Coordinates of C-alpha atoms and ligand atoms in Angstrom, one line a residue:
M240 CA 136.0 137.4 65.4
Q241 CA 135.9 141.1 65.0
T242 CA 137.6 142.0 67.8
V243 CA 139.8 138.7 67.7
R244 CA 141.3 141.5 64.3
Q245 CA 141.0 144.4 66.2
S246 CA 142.9 143.7 69.0
S247 CA 145.7 141.6 67.2
Q248 CA 146.5 144.9 65.6
S249 CA 146.9 147.1 68.3
G250 CA 147.9 144.9 71.1
G251 CA 151.1 142.4 72.1
T252 CA 151.9 139.7 71.1
I253 CA 150.7 137.8 74.6
R254 CA 147.6 140.0 74.6
R255 CA 147.1 138.2 71.3
M256 CA 147.8 134.7 71.8
F257 CA 145.1 134.3 74.6
R258 CA 142.6 136.3 72.6
T259 CA 143.6 133.2 70.1
R260 CA 143.8 130.5 73.1
I261 CA 140.2 131.7 74.4
L262 CA 138.7 131.9 70.3
R263 CA 140.3 128.0 69.5
T264 CA 138.7 127.1 73.7
C265 CA 135.8 128.1 72.1
I266 CA 135.3 127.2 68.2
A267 CA 135.8 123.5 70.8
A268 CA 133.3 124.0 73.1
V269 CA 130.6 124.5 69.9
L270 CA 132.1 121.7 68.1
L271 CA 132.6 119.4 71.0
S272 CA 128.5 120.9 72.3
F273 CA 127.9 119.5 68.0
T274 CA 129.1 116.3 69.0
L275 CA 127.7 115.1 72.5
A276 CA 123.9 116.6 71.2
I277 CA 122.0 113.5 70.3
P278 CA 121.5 114.1 65.9
A279 CA 118.0 114.9 65.4
Q280 CA 117.3 111.3 64.0
Q281 CA 117.4 109.5 66.9
L282 CA 115.5 111.7 68.4
V283 CA 112.4 109.6 69.2
N284 CA 108.7 112.0 68.3
G285 CA 111.3 114.9 69.4
Y286 CA 112.8 113.0 73.3
E287 CA 115.8 111.4 74.0
P288 CA 115.3 107.9 74.2
K289 CA 115.9 107.0 77.6
W290 CA 115.5 103.6 79.9
W291 CA 113.7 105.5 82.8
K292 CA 111.6 107.0 80.3
E293 CA 110.7 103.7 78.8
A294 CA 110.0 102.1 82.2
V295 CA 107.5 100.6 84.8
V296 CA 108.1 101.4 88.3
Y297 CA 106.8 99.8 90.7
Q298 CA 106.9 101.1 94.9
I299 CA 107.7 98.6 97.3
Y300 CA 106.7 100.1 101.2
P301 CA 108.9 97.0 102.8
R302 CA 106.8 97.4 106.2
S303 CA 103.7 96.3 104.5
F304 CA 105.4 93.3 101.6
K305 CA 106.4 90.2 102.7
D306 CA 107.2 88.9 106.3
S307 CA 110.0 86.4 106.7
N308 CA 110.4 85.4 109.4
G309 CA 107.1 86.0 111.2
D310 CA 108.1 88.8 113.6
G311 CA 105.5 90.5 111.9
I312 CA 107.4 93.2 109.7
G313 CA 108.2 92.6 106.3
D314 CA 111.5 92.5 104.8
L315 CA 114.2 92.6 102.3
P316 CA 114.3 88.2 102.4
G317 CA 110.9 88.8 102.1
I318 CA 111.1 91.6 98.8
L319 CA 113.4 88.7 97.2
S320 CA 111.1 86.0 98.2
K321 CA 109.0 87.6 95.7
L322 CA 111.2 89.0 92.9
D323 CA 109.8 86.1 90.5
Y324 CA 106.1 87.6 91.5
L325 CA 107.3 91.4 89.6
Q326 CA 109.1 90.1 87.4
K327 CA 105.9 88.2 85.4
L328 CA 103.7 91.4 86.6
G329 CA 107.5 92.8 84.6
V330 CA 107.5 96.5 86.2
N331 CA 111.2 96.7 85.5
V332 CA 112.4 98.8 87.8
I333 CA 111.5 98.8 91.8
W334 CA 111.2 101.8 94.0
L335 CA 112.4 101.7 97.4
S336 CA 110.7 102.9 100.5
P337 CA 112.7 103.4 103.0
H338 CA 115.3 100.4 104.4
Y339 CA 117.6 102.7 106.6
D340 CA 118.8 102.8 109.8
S341 CA 115.3 104.2 111.5
P342 CA 113.2 104.4 114.8
N343 CA 110.4 104.4 113.2
V344 CA 108.5 107.4 113.8
D345 CA 107.6 108.1 110.3
G346 CA 107.1 105.0 108.7
G347 CA 111.2 105.0 108.4
Y348 CA 111.6 108.5 107.1
D349 CA 113.2 109.2 110.2
I350 CA 117.3 108.5 109.1
R351 CA 118.8 107.5 111.8
D352 CA 122.2 106.2 109.7
Y353 CA 122.6 106.4 106.8
R354 CA 124.5 103.4 106.1
K355 CA 122.7 100.9 107.3
V356 CA 119.4 99.6 106.8
M357 CA 116.9 99.3 109.2
K358 CA 116.9 95.7 111.8
E359 CA 114.2 94.8 111.3
F360 CA 114.4 94.7 107.6
G361 CA 117.4 93.2 107.5
D362 CA 121.3 93.6 106.9
M363 CA 124.0 94.8 104.5
G364 CA 123.3 91.0 103.8
D365 CA 120.4 91.0 102.7
F366 CA 120.3 94.5 100.8
D367 CA 122.8 92.7 98.3
S368 CA 121.0 90.0 98.5
L369 CA 118.4 92.1 96.9
L370 CA 120.3 93.9 95.1
A371 CA 121.5 91.1 93.1
G372 CA 118.3 88.7 92.9
I373 CA 117.2 92.6 90.9
K374 CA 119.8 92.8 88.5
Q375 CA 119.8 89.0 87.9
R376 CA 115.8 89.9 86.7
H377 CA 116.8 92.9 85.0
M378 CA 114.9 94.7 87.2
R379 CA 116.7 98.1 88.7
L380 CA 116.3 99.8 91.9
I381 CA 115.5 103.1 93.4
I382 CA 116.2 103.8 96.3
D383 CA 114.2 106.7 98.9
L384 CA 116.8 109.3 99.5
V385 CA 115.0 110.9 102.9
V386 CA 117.9 114.2 103.4
N387 CA 115.4 117.2 104.1
H388 CA 115.9 115.9 107.1
T389 CA 117.4 113.2 109.2
S390 CA 115.9 111.2 112.7
D391 CA 116.5 113.4 115.8
E392 CA 118.8 110.0 116.8
N393 CA 121.4 110.4 114.4
K394 CA 124.6 111.4 114.9
W395 CA 124.8 114.0 113.3
F396 CA 122.5 115.8 115.4
V397 CA 123.0 114.0 119.2
E398 CA 126.3 115.9 118.3
S399 CA 124.6 119.3 116.7
R400 CA 122.4 120.2 120.2
S401 CA 125.4 119.3 122.2
S402 CA 125.9 122.5 122.5
K403 CA 126.0 125.8 119.8
T404 CA 129.9 125.3 119.7
N405 CA 129.6 121.5 118.1
P406 CA 131.6 121.1 114.5
Y407 CA 127.5 119.7 113.9
R408 CA 125.6 122.2 115.4
D409 CA 125.0 124.1 112.3
F410 CA 123.8 120.4 109.9
Y411 CA 120.7 121.7 111.8
I412 CA 118.3 125.1 111.9
W413 CA 119.1 126.3 115.1
R414 CA 117.0 130.0 115.9
P415 CA 116.4 131.5 119.6
G416 CA 113.0 132.5 118.7
H417 CA 110.8 135.4 120.5
T418 CA 111.3 135.8 124.9
A419 CA 108.6 137.9 126.0
A420 CA 108.8 140.2 129.2
D421 CA 107.2 137.3 131.2
G422 CA 109.9 134.9 129.8
T423 CA 107.5 133.4 127.5
R424 CA 108.8 131.8 125.0
T425 CA 107.1 131.7 121.6
P426 CA 108.7 130.6 117.5
P427 CA 111.3 132.4 115.5
N428 CA 108.2 132.3 113.4
N429 CA 104.3 131.1 112.9
Y430 CA 105.6 128.0 110.3
P431 CA 102.7 124.9 111.3
S432 CA 104.3 121.3 111.1
Y433 CA 103.2 118.8 108.5
F434 CA 101.8 116.9 111.2
S435 CA 100.3 119.7 113.3
G436 CA 101.4 122.2 116.2
S437 CA 104.3 124.7 115.4
A438 CA 107.7 123.1 113.3
W439 CA 110.2 124.8 115.6
T440 CA 110.1 123.0 118.9
L441 CA 112.7 124.3 121.6
D442 CA 115.2 122.1 122.9
P443 CA 116.0 122.6 126.8
K444 CA 120.3 121.6 125.8
T445 CA 120.8 125.1 124.3
D446 CA 117.7 127.2 125.2
E447 CA 116.9 127.6 120.8
Y448 CA 114.6 125.5 118.4
Y449 CA 115.3 124.0 115.6
L450 CA 113.3 123.9 112.7
H451 CA 111.0 120.4 111.7
Y452 CA 108.6 120.6 109.4
F453 CA 107.7 116.8 109.4
A454 CA 107.7 115.0 113.2
V455 CA 109.1 117.2 116.2
K456 CA 111.0 113.5 115.7
Q457 CA 112.7 115.2 112.5
P458 CA 114.8 117.4 112.4
D459 CA 115.1 120.0 109.5
L460 CA 119.1 120.2 107.7
N461 CA 120.7 123.3 107.1
W462 CA 121.6 122.3 102.8
D463 CA 123.1 126.4 103.1
E464 CA 125.9 124.4 105.8
P465 CA 128.6 123.1 102.9
K466 CA 129.7 120.4 104.2
V467 CA 125.9 118.9 105.4
R468 CA 126.1 118.9 101.0
Q469 CA 129.0 116.7 101.2
E470 CA 127.6 114.9 103.5
V471 CA 124.2 114.1 101.8
Y472 CA 126.5 113.7 98.9
S473 CA 129.2 110.7 100.1
L474 CA 126.1 108.4 100.9
M475 CA 124.6 109.3 97.7
R476 CA 127.7 108.4 96.2
F477 CA 128.1 105.1 98.9
W478 CA 124.7 103.2 97.8
L479 CA 125.3 104.3 93.6
D480 CA 128.5 102.5 94.0
K481 CA 127.1 99.3 95.2
G482 CA 124.7 99.6 91.8
V483 CA 121.6 100.7 92.7
D484 CA 120.2 103.0 89.8
G485 CA 119.0 106.0 91.2
F486 CA 116.7 107.7 93.5
R487 CA 113.8 109.0 94.8
M488 CA 113.5 112.4 96.5
D489 CA 111.2 112.8 99.2
V490 CA 110.0 116.4 99.3
I491 CA 113.2 118.0 97.4
P492 CA 112.2 121.1 96.7
L493 CA 112.0 121.9 100.8
I494 CA 116.2 121.5 101.6
S495 CA 116.1 125.5 100.7
K496 CA 114.4 127.5 103.4
P497 CA 112.0 130.5 102.4
A498 CA 114.5 133.3 102.0
G499 CA 115.0 135.3 105.7
M500 CA 112.1 132.4 106.9
P501 CA 109.4 135.6 107.9
D502 CA 106.3 135.0 108.8
L503 CA 103.7 132.6 106.7
T504 CA 101.3 135.5 105.5
P505 CA 96.9 134.6 106.3
E506 CA 96.5 133.9 102.4
Q507 CA 100.1 131.4 102.4
L508 CA 99.0 130.3 105.8
Q509 CA 96.8 128.0 103.4
N510 CA 98.7 126.0 102.2
P511 CA 101.7 125.8 103.7
P512 CA 103.8 123.7 101.2
N513 CA 103.6 126.4 98.9
A514 CA 105.4 128.7 100.7
Y515 CA 108.3 126.2 101.3
A516 CA 109.2 124.8 98.3
N517 CA 111.5 125.8 95.7
G518 CA 113.8 128.4 97.8
P519 CA 116.4 130.1 96.2
R520 CA 119.1 127.6 96.4
L521 CA 117.1 124.9 95.1
P522 CA 118.6 125.2 91.7
E523 CA 122.4 125.3 92.4
Y524 CA 121.6 122.6 94.9
L525 CA 120.6 120.4 92.6
H526 CA 123.1 121.3 89.7
E527 CA 125.3 121.1 92.5
M528 CA 123.9 117.0 93.6
N529 CA 124.1 116.5 89.3
R530 CA 127.2 117.8 88.7
E531 CA 129.3 115.8 92.0
V532 CA 127.2 113.5 91.4
L533 CA 124.1 112.1 89.3
S534 CA 126.6 112.9 86.4
K535 CA 129.1 109.5 87.5
Y536 CA 126.5 107.4 87.0
D537 CA 123.5 105.8 84.8
T538 CA 120.9 107.0 86.8
M539 CA 116.8 108.1 87.7
T540 CA 115.8 111.1 89.5
V541 CA 111.9 111.3 90.9
G542 CA 112.0 114.7 93.4
E543 CA 108.4 114.6 95.4
A544 CA 108.1 117.8 94.3
T545 CA 105.8 119.2 97.7
G546 CA 104.8 122.8 97.1
T547 CA 105.5 123.1 93.4
T548 CA 102.9 123.3 91.0
L549 CA 102.7 122.2 87.2
A550 CA 104.4 125.9 85.6
Q551 CA 106.9 124.8 87.7
T552 CA 107.9 121.7 86.9
N553 CA 110.2 122.2 84.0
S554 CA 112.4 124.3 86.9
L555 CA 113.7 121.3 87.6
V556 CA 113.3 118.6 85.3
D557 CA 114.0 120.4 81.9
D558 CA 117.0 118.0 80.7
R559 CA 119.6 121.2 80.0
R560 CA 119.5 122.3 83.6
H561 CA 121.0 118.7 85.1
E562 CA 119.0 117.9 87.9
L563 CA 116.0 115.4 88.2
N564 CA 114.9 113.6 85.5
M565 CA 111.6 113.7 86.4
I566 CA 109.0 114.6 89.2
F567 CA 105.4 113.4 91.4
N568 CA 103.4 116.2 90.6
F569 CA 100.0 116.0 93.1
D570 CA 97.6 117.6 91.3
A571 CA 96.1 114.2 90.2
I572 CA 96.3 112.3 92.9
K573 CA 95.2 115.4 96.0
L574 CA 91.7 116.4 93.4
G575 CA 89.0 117.1 95.7
R576 CA 90.7 117.7 98.4
P577 CA 94.5 120.4 99.7
D578 CA 98.1 118.7 100.0
F579 CA 98.7 119.5 103.8
G580 CA 97.2 118.7 107.3
P581 CA 94.3 116.7 108.3
S582 CA 92.5 116.6 104.2
V583 CA 89.1 115.4 103.5
L584 CA 87.9 113.8 100.8
G585 CA 85.9 116.4 98.6
P586 CA 84.5 116.2 95.4
W587 CA 85.8 115.5 91.4
S588 CA 84.9 116.3 88.1
L589 CA 86.6 114.3 85.5
S590 CA 86.3 117.2 83.6
Q591 CA 88.8 118.1 86.8
L592 CA 91.5 115.1 86.5
K593 CA 91.2 115.1 81.7
A594 CA 92.4 118.7 82.4
I595 CA 95.2 117.7 84.9
Y596 CA 96.9 115.5 82.6
D597 CA 96.0 118.0 79.2
A598 CA 97.7 120.7 80.7
H599 CA 101.0 118.9 81.8
A600 CA 100.8 118.0 78.0
T601 CA 100.5 121.7 76.9
V602 CA 102.8 122.6 79.7
L603 CA 105.6 120.3 79.8
T604 CA 107.9 120.4 76.7
K605 CA 110.5 117.7 74.9
H606 CA 112.9 118.7 76.7
D607 CA 110.8 117.9 80.7
W608 CA 109.8 113.9 81.3
D609 CA 106.7 113.2 82.8
T610 CA 105.1 110.6 85.6
V611 CA 101.5 109.3 86.3
F612 CA 100.9 108.1 88.7
L613 CA 97.3 108.2 91.0
S614 CA 98.9 106.1 94.4
N615 CA 102.1 105.5 96.9
H616 CA 101.9 104.7 100.8
D617 CA 101.7 108.9 101.3
N618 CA 97.4 108.4 99.9
P619 CA 94.7 105.6 99.8
R620 CA 93.9 103.2 97.0
I621 CA 92.8 104.5 94.0
V622 CA 89.7 102.0 93.4
S623 CA 88.5 103.1 96.9
T624 CA 89.1 107.2 96.0
F625 CA 88.6 107.5 92.8
G626 CA 86.7 104.3 91.3
D627 CA 84.2 101.8 92.7
D628 CA 85.6 99.3 95.9
S629 CA 81.9 97.4 95.9
P630 CA 82.3 93.8 95.3
A631 CA 80.3 94.2 92.0
M632 CA 82.6 97.2 90.4
R633 CA 86.0 96.2 92.3
A634 CA 87.9 94.6 89.1
N635 CA 86.7 97.1 86.4
S636 CA 88.0 100.1 88.0
A637 CA 90.6 98.8 89.5
K638 CA 91.5 97.6 86.1
L639 CA 90.4 101.3 84.9
F640 CA 92.3 103.2 86.5
E641 CA 95.6 100.5 85.7
T642 CA 94.7 100.9 82.3
M643 CA 95.2 105.1 82.7
I644 CA 98.0 105.1 84.2
L645 CA 99.5 102.4 81.7
T646 CA 98.6 104.8 78.5
L647 CA 98.6 108.5 79.3
R648 CA 102.5 110.8 79.1
G649 CA 104.6 110.2 81.7
T650 CA 106.3 107.2 83.7
P651 CA 104.4 104.6 85.5
F652 CA 104.4 104.2 89.1
L653 CA 102.4 101.3 90.2
Y654 CA 101.5 101.0 94.6
Q655 CA 102.0 97.1 95.3
G656 CA 98.3 95.8 95.8
D657 CA 97.3 98.2 93.0
E658 CA 98.3 94.9 90.6
L659 CA 95.5 93.6 92.7
G660 CA 93.0 95.8 92.6
M661 CA 93.3 96.2 96.7
T662 CA 90.8 98.7 98.5
D663 CA 91.1 101.1 101.5
Y664 CA 90.3 98.6 105.0
P665 CA 87.5 99.6 107.1
F666 CA 89.1 101.6 109.7
K667 CA 86.8 102.8 112.8
K668 CA 88.7 103.9 115.7
L669 CA 91.8 105.4 116.5
S670 CA 93.7 102.4 118.0
D671 CA 93.1 101.1 114.1
Y672 CA 96.2 103.5 113.1
N673 CA 99.6 103.9 113.4
D674 CA 100.5 106.7 111.0
I675 CA 101.5 109.8 113.4
A676 CA 100.1 112.5 111.0
I677 CA 96.8 111.0 112.4
K678 CA 97.6 111.1 115.9
N679 CA 99.4 113.9 115.8
A680 CA 96.0 115.1 114.1
Y681 CA 94.0 113.5 116.1
K682 CA 95.1 116.0 119.7
D683 CA 95.2 118.6 117.4
Q684 CA 91.7 118.4 116.1
V685 CA 89.4 116.6 118.6
E686 CA 90.8 116.8 121.6
S687 CA 91.2 120.6 121.7
G688 CA 87.5 120.7 121.4
K689 CA 87.7 121.5 117.8
V690 CA 86.4 118.8 115.8
S691 CA 84.4 115.6 117.2
A692 CA 85.9 112.5 117.4
E693 CA 83.3 110.8 115.1
A694 CA 83.8 113.4 112.3
F695 CA 87.7 113.2 112.4
L696 CA 88.0 110.0 112.2
A697 CA 85.1 109.3 109.1
G698 CA 87.5 111.4 107.3
Q699 CA 90.0 109.8 107.9
A700 CA 89.0 107.0 107.7
K701 CA 88.4 107.9 104.2
V702 CA 92.6 109.3 103.3
T703 CA 94.5 108.3 105.7
R704 CA 98.0 106.9 104.6
D705 CA 97.6 104.1 106.6
N706 CA 95.5 102.4 103.5
A707 CA 98.2 102.2 102.1
R708 CA 100.2 100.6 104.1
T709 CA 97.7 98.1 105.1
P710 CA 99.9 94.0 104.4
M711 CA 100.4 92.9 101.1
Q712 CA 97.2 90.8 100.8
W713 CA 99.3 87.3 99.2
D714 CA 96.7 84.0 99.6
S715 CA 93.9 83.2 101.7
S716 CA 95.6 81.5 104.7
P717 CA 95.9 83.1 107.7
E718 CA 96.6 87.3 107.7
A719 CA 97.0 86.7 103.9
G720 CA 100.2 85.0 103.7
F721 CA 101.7 88.5 104.7
T722 CA 103.6 86.9 108.3
T723 CA 103.6 83.0 109.1
G724 CA 103.1 84.7 112.8
N725 CA 100.0 85.6 114.7
H726 CA 101.1 89.5 115.1
P727 CA 101.4 92.2 111.6
W728 CA 102.6 95.2 112.3
L729 CA 99.2 97.1 111.5
A730 CA 96.4 94.9 110.8
V731 CA 95.5 93.0 107.1
N732 CA 92.4 93.7 105.4
P733 CA 90.0 91.6 106.5
N734 CA 88.8 91.1 102.1
Y735 CA 92.1 89.5 102.1
T736 CA 90.1 85.7 101.6
E737 CA 88.8 87.5 97.8
I738 CA 91.5 89.9 97.3
N739 CA 94.6 88.2 96.8
A740 CA 97.0 87.5 94.6
A741 CA 96.4 83.4 94.4
E742 CA 93.5 84.2 94.1
E743 CA 93.9 86.7 91.1
E744 CA 97.3 84.1 89.7
S745 CA 94.4 81.7 88.7
D746 CA 91.5 83.6 87.6
P747 CA 91.9 84.5 83.9
G748 CA 90.3 87.6 84.6
S749 CA 92.1 89.1 87.5
V750 CA 92.7 92.7 87.2
L751 CA 96.3 90.7 88.4
N752 CA 96.1 89.4 85.2
Y753 CA 94.7 92.2 83.7
V754 CA 97.5 94.6 84.3
R755 CA 100.3 91.7 83.7
A756 CA 98.9 92.0 79.9
L757 CA 98.7 95.5 80.7
I758 CA 102.5 96.3 81.2
K759 CA 102.8 93.9 78.2
L760 CA 101.2 95.7 75.3
R761 CA 103.4 98.8 76.6
A762 CA 106.3 97.4 76.3
S763 CA 105.7 96.6 72.9
T764 CA 104.2 99.5 72.4
L765 CA 106.8 103.2 72.0
A766 CA 102.9 105.6 71.6
F767 CA 102.6 104.8 74.8
V768 CA 105.5 105.9 75.5
Y769 CA 107.0 108.9 73.5
G770 CA 103.8 109.0 71.6
D771 CA 101.7 112.3 71.6
Y772 CA 98.8 112.0 73.4
K773 CA 95.4 114.7 72.7
D774 CA 92.2 114.5 75.0
L775 CA 89.2 113.9 72.1
D776 CA 86.5 115.0 74.0
P777 CA 87.7 116.7 77.4
K778 CA 84.7 117.9 78.6
N779 CA 82.7 114.5 78.8
E780 CA 81.5 113.7 82.4
K781 CA 81.3 110.6 81.7
V782 CA 83.9 109.7 79.2
Y783 CA 87.7 109.8 79.0
A784 CA 89.1 109.3 75.2
Y785 CA 92.5 110.3 74.2
T786 CA 94.5 109.0 71.8
R787 CA 99.2 108.4 71.1
T788 CA 100.3 108.8 69.0
L789 CA 103.5 107.9 67.4
G790 CA 104.6 109.0 63.8
G791 CA 102.0 106.4 61.4
E792 CA 100.9 104.7 64.4
R793 CA 97.8 105.9 67.3
Y794 CA 95.9 104.1 69.7
L795 CA 92.4 105.1 70.8
V796 CA 91.4 104.6 74.7
V797 CA 88.4 104.5 76.2
E798 CA 87.2 104.4 79.9
N799 CA 83.9 104.6 80.9
F800 CA 84.3 106.4 84.3
G801 CA 81.4 104.4 86.2
S802 CA 79.2 102.3 87.7
S803 CA 77.0 103.0 84.3
A804 CA 76.9 101.7 80.4
Q805 CA 77.5 103.9 78.3
A806 CA 76.8 103.6 74.7
Y807 CA 79.5 106.1 73.7
T808 CA 79.7 107.8 70.2
L809 CA 83.4 109.5 69.2
P810 CA 84.1 112.5 68.6
D811 CA 84.8 114.2 64.8
G812 CA 83.8 110.8 63.1
L813 CA 86.2 108.6 64.5
K814 CA 85.9 105.3 64.1
A815 CA 87.5 102.9 66.9
G816 CA 89.8 101.0 64.6
T817 CA 91.4 96.7 66.0
L818 CA 90.9 96.0 69.7
L819 CA 94.1 95.4 71.6
L820 CA 92.7 95.1 75.7
S821 CA 89.6 94.6 77.1
D822 CA 88.8 95.0 80.5
I823 CA 85.9 93.2 80.2
P824 CA 84.6 90.5 77.8
T825 CA 82.9 92.6 75.6
S826 CA 82.2 92.9 71.5
H827 CA 84.6 94.1 69.7
E828 CA 83.0 96.4 68.0
A829 CA 85.6 96.9 64.8
N830 CA 85.9 100.2 63.6
A831 CA 82.9 101.6 65.2
S832 CA 82.3 105.2 65.7
T833 CA 79.4 104.5 68.9
L834 CA 80.7 102.2 71.1
N835 CA 78.5 100.2 73.7
L836 CA 80.6 100.6 77.1
G837 CA 79.3 98.4 80.3
P838 CA 80.3 99.6 84.4
W839 CA 83.8 101.6 84.3
E840 CA 85.3 99.9 81.4
S841 CA 88.0 100.1 79.0
R842 CA 88.7 99.7 75.7
I843 CA 92.4 99.8 73.8
Y844 CA 92.2 100.2 70.1
K845 CA 94.9 100.2 67.3
Q846 CA 93.8 103.1 64.9
Ligands
GLC405 C1 107.4 112.5 102.4 C2 106.5 110.4 102.4 C3 106.4 110.6 103.4 C4 107.8 111.4 105.0 C5 107.3 112.8 104.7 C6 108.4 113.2 106.0 O1 106.6 113.0 101.8 O2 106.5 109.9 100.6 O3 105.9 109.5 103.7 O4 106.1 111.4 105.6 O5 107.4 113.0 103.3 O6 109.6 112.4 104.9
CA406 CA1 109.9 90.4 109.2

């Protein structure tokens, strides 16, 4: 005000008018921002309510879900035929792993044509029918956005590699590399690929190296080139205009490359994703994507936050930034093993797992939103990794993890088959596997003599992504009802005669029926969505006990992490309350302060 008054005394009329207009615009902008901001009474416990915060998401890996035509490959009509099953389960958002045209070197995460459907999965008509079927059932669909890289068969790359002057040359990252005195060529820097070997490949046609953080057939796009970004926004609009509800964004923190791309230091080489992720222009790209595309639709976005620490989360998801809604943080799912290279399963403790969720609750603010998951198409099965998949304990331990995922803070993500308590596959020989990550790692580690074949295969069996990709077990007919043919693309787990959806449908005590009840309970209990979280006993290595509180309502969740019974006394004189759900028939022990928990038992009380 002071400035305006002074200037009106000393300045000319035009300048005065101009300044007054600026002032008016500022006042209008302030008023507008007040009217647009959600009034405090509409917040729920400080959070802005959103459908995607209240959602339960179910991930489908199309190749392995349901085959409709007997060729051994899951497809879109197969998914359509199972929508009633998903509706009955109670999930309300489906995340579809890539369904695009692809030569399929990396499970469809190598896209040849972003506007076409993978021919084994069907065609655009099948996609439209699937989307319509999902909408009819009041569910939503998010699709995978894989735009850090394409397939080398994508027309952009075909053009790009054809000559140094091609208009698409700068769609990808090309460098001359180094040439020694004797003519030997070496890559531009020491970046390793996620799938073993160097992240650079020399392309003879133009005698330059291109960057590929993943497979040789997955060249990285150059996001610094504005035309690349416009192409991506255009394909996003294409799918949003069809009616999809958002995206899971593949390795999204990798799109902005490190400034100058210097060699990784020995320390960085211990964990390359940290060095690759969150490059200097990432906020600018995400912001632009939000402004140009996402803000124009009612979407849900979840970024796969490879290489991102918890402390970096709000730089991606704080709602005042207008970038992403949520990310997947891998601290829990990768507990005891690194997120890079052919890792093996290491030891982990319950207190470590709790410390991860506790830290999330402390670090993330009411402007951030979290996800909770322990499975996806890149990780082994929950019950075999974190629980106990022996016949006596499998169902109870599977139920415990579903209880945890559906009652902790954040939007829960289930992966197909979790609701049945599906287990890891008994992988033995290299030919049992399909995954390029394993095949490349075998060459790198075993064929070079670094590791014995036996040790390598034994380690990989417990962590391989193929554990998640074996066909869905629908019933006890041959090939688990996944296909009517007899050649599923990846072998069916031999335990399908006991573990399958039809069997579990008819068993009231099954994992499937328990998960249905859990989802129903969550759907009617806002405290599990917006409520505060408190870990009651962080150091306890046997029992995980926590509360979720919203206003005057408090829920207590108690989980016995182990195959032996536990008498557990609640801390601070707390009493249990009324039992709402338990995974095994139990005496309710209502209002008890000591709970006699069975093996892998979990209980939910209302206090
Ligand atoms: C993501 C996907 C994984 C894929 C990789 C490269 O991590 O989840 O399946 O191999 O990106 O696209
Ligand atoms: Ca098929």
